[in-house]
Amino acid sequence: MDSAAWDTTAELAAFFDRANAHIPPEQRSVLQVLKIGEEFGEAAQALIGVTGTNPRKGVSHTCYL
């Protein structure tokens, strides 16, 4: 990644830290990891839905490229 991407990442991290300042730091870390897991699960669900690899549901999502 170039330095602009890292700068944006740092700015976003600072923004989220300020927005969640009312949450204790140790809980913030746990919640951030859980949120990443949640988003990964949604991406996996969409990929499975697009490819139709769940025999019970078949193709359940569409893909626009």
Short mmCIF file of N, CA and C in Angstrom, two decimals:
data_model
loop_
_atom_site.label_atom_id
_atom_site.label_comp_id
_atom_site.label_asym_id
_atom_site.label_seq_id
_atom_site.Cartn_x
_atom_site.Cartn_y
_atom_site.Cartn_z
N MET A 1 0.85 -1.18 0.00
CA MET A 1 0.00 0.00 0.00
C MET A 1 0.89 1.24 0.00
N ASP A 2 0.40 2.29 -0.62
CA ASP A 2 1.17 3.53 -0.63
C ASP A 2 0.90 4.33 0.65
N SER A 3 1.65 5.40 0.84
CA SER A 3 1.54 6.17 2.08
C SER A 3 0.17 6.83 2.22
N ALA A 4 -0.48 7.16 1.12
CA ALA A 4 -1.82 7.77 1.20
C ALA A 4 -2.82 6.80 1.81
N ALA A 5 -2.72 5.54 1.44
CA ALA A 5 -3.64 4.53 2.00
C ALA A 5 -3.41 4.38 3.50
N TRP A 6 -2.14 4.38 3.92
CA TRP A 6 -1.84 4.27 5.36
C TRP A 6 -2.31 5.51 6.11
N ASP A 7 -2.17 6.68 5.49
CA ASP A 7 -2.65 7.92 6.11
C ASP A 7 -4.16 7.86 6.30
N THR A 8 -4.87 7.39 5.30
CA THR A 8 -6.33 7.26 5.39
C THR A 8 -6.71 6.26 6.48
N THR A 9 -5.98 5.15 6.55
CA THR A 9 -6.23 4.15 7.59
C THR A 9 -6.04 4.75 8.97
N ALA A 10 -4.97 5.52 9.16
CA ALA A 10 -4.71 6.16 10.45
C ALA A 10 -5.81 7.17 10.80
N GLU A 11 -6.26 7.93 9.81
CA GLU A 11 -7.34 8.89 10.04
C GLU A 11 -8.63 8.19 10.44
N LEU A 12 -8.95 7.09 9.77
CA LEU A 12 -10.15 6.34 10.11
C LEU A 12 -10.05 5.74 11.51
N ALA A 13 -8.89 5.20 11.85
CA ALA A 13 -8.69 4.62 13.18
C ALA A 13 -8.88 5.69 14.26
N ALA A 14 -8.33 6.88 14.03
CA ALA A 14 -8.48 7.97 14.99
C ALA A 14 -9.95 8.39 15.11
N PHE A 15 -10.65 8.45 13.98
CA PHE A 15 -12.07 8.80 13.98
C PHE A 15 -12.87 7.81 14.82
N PHE A 16 -12.65 6.52 14.59
CA PHE A 16 -13.40 5.50 15.33
C PHE A 16 -13.02 5.51 16.81
N ASP A 17 -11.75 5.76 17.13
CA ASP A 17 -11.35 5.86 18.53
C ASP A 17 -12.07 7.01 19.22
N ARG A 18 -12.17 8.16 18.55
CA ARG A 18 -12.88 9.31 19.14
C ARG A 18 -14.38 9.00 19.29
N ALA A 19 -14.96 8.37 18.29
CA ALA A 19 -16.40 8.08 18.32
C ALA A 19 -16.75 7.08 19.41
N ASN A 20 -15.79 6.23 19.76
CA ASN A 20 -16.05 5.18 20.75
C ASN A 20 -15.28 5.41 22.04
N ALA A 21 -14.94 6.67 22.33
CA ALA A 21 -14.14 6.99 23.52
C ALA A 21 -14.86 6.62 24.81
N HIS A 22 -16.18 6.52 24.78
CA HIS A 22 -16.94 6.17 25.98
C HIS A 22 -16.83 4.69 26.33
N ILE A 23 -16.28 3.88 25.44
CA ILE A 23 -16.11 2.44 25.67
C ILE A 23 -14.69 2.20 26.16
N PRO A 24 -14.51 1.41 27.24
CA PRO A 24 -13.16 1.13 27.72
C PRO A 24 -12.29 0.51 26.61
N PRO A 25 -10.99 0.85 26.57
CA PRO A 25 -10.11 0.40 25.48
C PRO A 25 -10.11 -1.11 25.26
N GLU A 26 -10.11 -1.90 26.34
CA GLU A 26 -10.08 -3.36 26.16
C GLU A 26 -11.36 -3.87 25.50
N GLN A 27 -12.49 -3.26 25.81
CA GLN A 27 -13.74 -3.64 25.17
C GLN A 27 -13.77 -3.17 23.72
N ARG A 28 -13.19 -2.01 23.46
CA ARG A 28 -13.13 -1.48 22.09
C ARG A 28 -12.42 -2.46 21.17
N SER A 29 -11.30 -3.00 21.63
CA SER A 29 -10.54 -3.96 20.82
C SER A 29 -11.37 -5.19 20.50
N VAL A 30 -12.05 -5.71 21.51
CA VAL A 30 -12.89 -6.90 21.31
C VAL A 30 -14.01 -6.60 20.32
N LEU A 31 -14.65 -5.46 20.47
CA LEU A 31 -15.75 -5.10 19.57
C LEU A 31 -15.27 -4.88 18.15
N GLN A 32 -14.06 -4.32 17.99
CA GLN A 32 -13.51 -4.13 16.65
C GLN A 32 -13.26 -5.47 15.97
N VAL A 33 -12.72 -6.43 16.72
CA VAL A 33 -12.47 -7.76 16.15
C VAL A 33 -13.80 -8.43 15.79
N LEU A 34 -14.79 -8.30 16.66
CA LEU A 34 -16.10 -8.89 16.37
C LEU A 34 -16.73 -8.26 15.12
N LYS A 35 -16.57 -6.96 14.96
CA LYS A 35 -17.13 -6.28 13.78
C LYS A 35 -16.47 -6.78 12.51
N ILE A 36 -15.14 -6.96 12.55
CA ILE A 36 -14.43 -7.51 11.39
C ILE A 36 -14.98 -8.90 11.07
N GLY A 37 -15.18 -9.72 12.10
CA GLY A 37 -15.74 -11.05 11.90
C GLY A 37 -17.14 -11.01 11.30
N GLU A 38 -17.95 -10.07 11.77
CA GLU A 38 -19.30 -9.91 11.23
C GLU A 38 -19.26 -9.57 9.75
N GLU A 39 -18.42 -8.62 9.38
CA GLU A 39 -18.32 -8.21 7.98
C GLU A 39 -17.79 -9.35 7.11
N PHE A 40 -16.82 -10.11 7.62
CA PHE A 40 -16.31 -11.26 6.88
C PHE A 40 -17.43 -12.27 6.65
N GLY A 41 -18.24 -12.51 7.67
CA GLY A 41 -19.36 -13.44 7.53
C GLY A 41 -20.35 -12.99 6.47
N GLU A 42 -20.62 -11.69 6.41
CA GLU A 42 -21.53 -11.18 5.39
C GLU A 42 -20.95 -11.34 3.99
N ALA A 43 -19.65 -11.11 3.86
CA ALA A 43 -19.00 -11.29 2.56
C ALA A 43 -19.02 -12.76 2.15
N ALA A 44 -18.78 -13.65 3.10
CA ALA A 44 -18.81 -15.08 2.80
C ALA A 44 -20.22 -15.51 2.40
N GLN A 45 -21.22 -15.01 3.11
CA GLN A 45 -22.61 -15.34 2.78
C GLN A 45 -22.95 -14.88 1.36
N ALA A 46 -22.51 -13.69 1.00
CA ALA A 46 -22.78 -13.18 -0.35
C ALA A 46 -22.09 -14.03 -1.41
N LEU A 47 -20.85 -14.42 -1.16
CA LEU A 47 -20.12 -15.25 -2.13
C LEU A 47 -20.79 -16.60 -2.30
N ILE A 48 -21.20 -17.20 -1.19
CA ILE A 48 -21.91 -18.49 -1.26
C ILE A 48 -23.23 -18.31 -2.01
N GLY A 49 -23.92 -17.19 -1.77
CA GLY A 49 -25.19 -16.93 -2.46
C GLY A 49 -25.03 -16.71 -3.94
N VAL A 50 -23.95 -16.02 -4.34
CA VAL A 50 -23.71 -15.76 -5.76
C VAL A 50 -23.34 -17.04 -6.50
N THR A 51 -22.54 -17.88 -5.85
CA THR A 51 -22.08 -19.11 -6.52
C THR A 51 -23.08 -20.25 -6.40
N GLY A 52 -24.08 -20.10 -5.53
CA GLY A 52 -25.08 -21.15 -5.38
C GLY A 52 -24.55 -22.41 -4.73
N THR A 53 -23.52 -22.29 -3.88
CA THR A 53 -22.91 -23.48 -3.30
C THR A 53 -23.63 -24.01 -2.08
N ASN A 54 -24.70 -23.38 -1.65
CA ASN A 54 -25.52 -23.93 -0.58
C ASN A 54 -26.68 -24.67 -1.25
N PRO A 55 -26.67 -26.00 -1.21
CA PRO A 55 -27.70 -26.76 -1.93
C PRO A 55 -29.12 -26.49 -1.41
N ARG A 56 -29.24 -26.08 -0.17
CA ARG A 56 -30.56 -25.79 0.38
C ARG A 56 -31.14 -24.49 -0.17
N LYS A 57 -30.27 -23.51 -0.48
CA LYS A 57 -30.74 -22.20 -0.95
C LYS A 57 -30.52 -21.97 -2.43
N GLY A 58 -29.52 -22.61 -3.01
CA GLY A 58 -29.19 -22.34 -4.41
C GLY A 58 -28.63 -20.94 -4.55
N VAL A 59 -28.83 -20.34 -5.71
CA VAL A 59 -28.35 -18.97 -5.94
C VAL A 59 -29.31 -18.02 -5.23
N SER A 60 -28.78 -17.29 -4.26
CA SER A 60 -29.63 -16.40 -3.47
C SER A 60 -29.18 -14.94 -3.54
N HIS A 61 -28.08 -14.68 -4.22
CA HIS A 61 -27.56 -13.32 -4.36
C HIS A 61 -27.22 -13.07 -5.82
N THR A 62 -27.15 -11.81 -6.17
CA THR A 62 -26.70 -11.45 -7.51
C THR A 62 -25.42 -10.64 -7.40
N CYS A 63 -24.71 -10.56 -8.50
CA CYS A 63 -23.43 -9.85 -8.53
C CYS A 63 -23.43 -8.87 -9.69
N TYR A 64 -23.17 -7.62 -9.38
CA TYR A 64 -23.07 -6.59 -10.41
C TYR A 64 -21.63 -6.15 -10.50
N LEU A 65 -21.00 -6.39 -11.62
CA LEU A 65 -19.61 -5.96 -11.80
C LEU A 65 -19.52 -4.82 -12.76
#
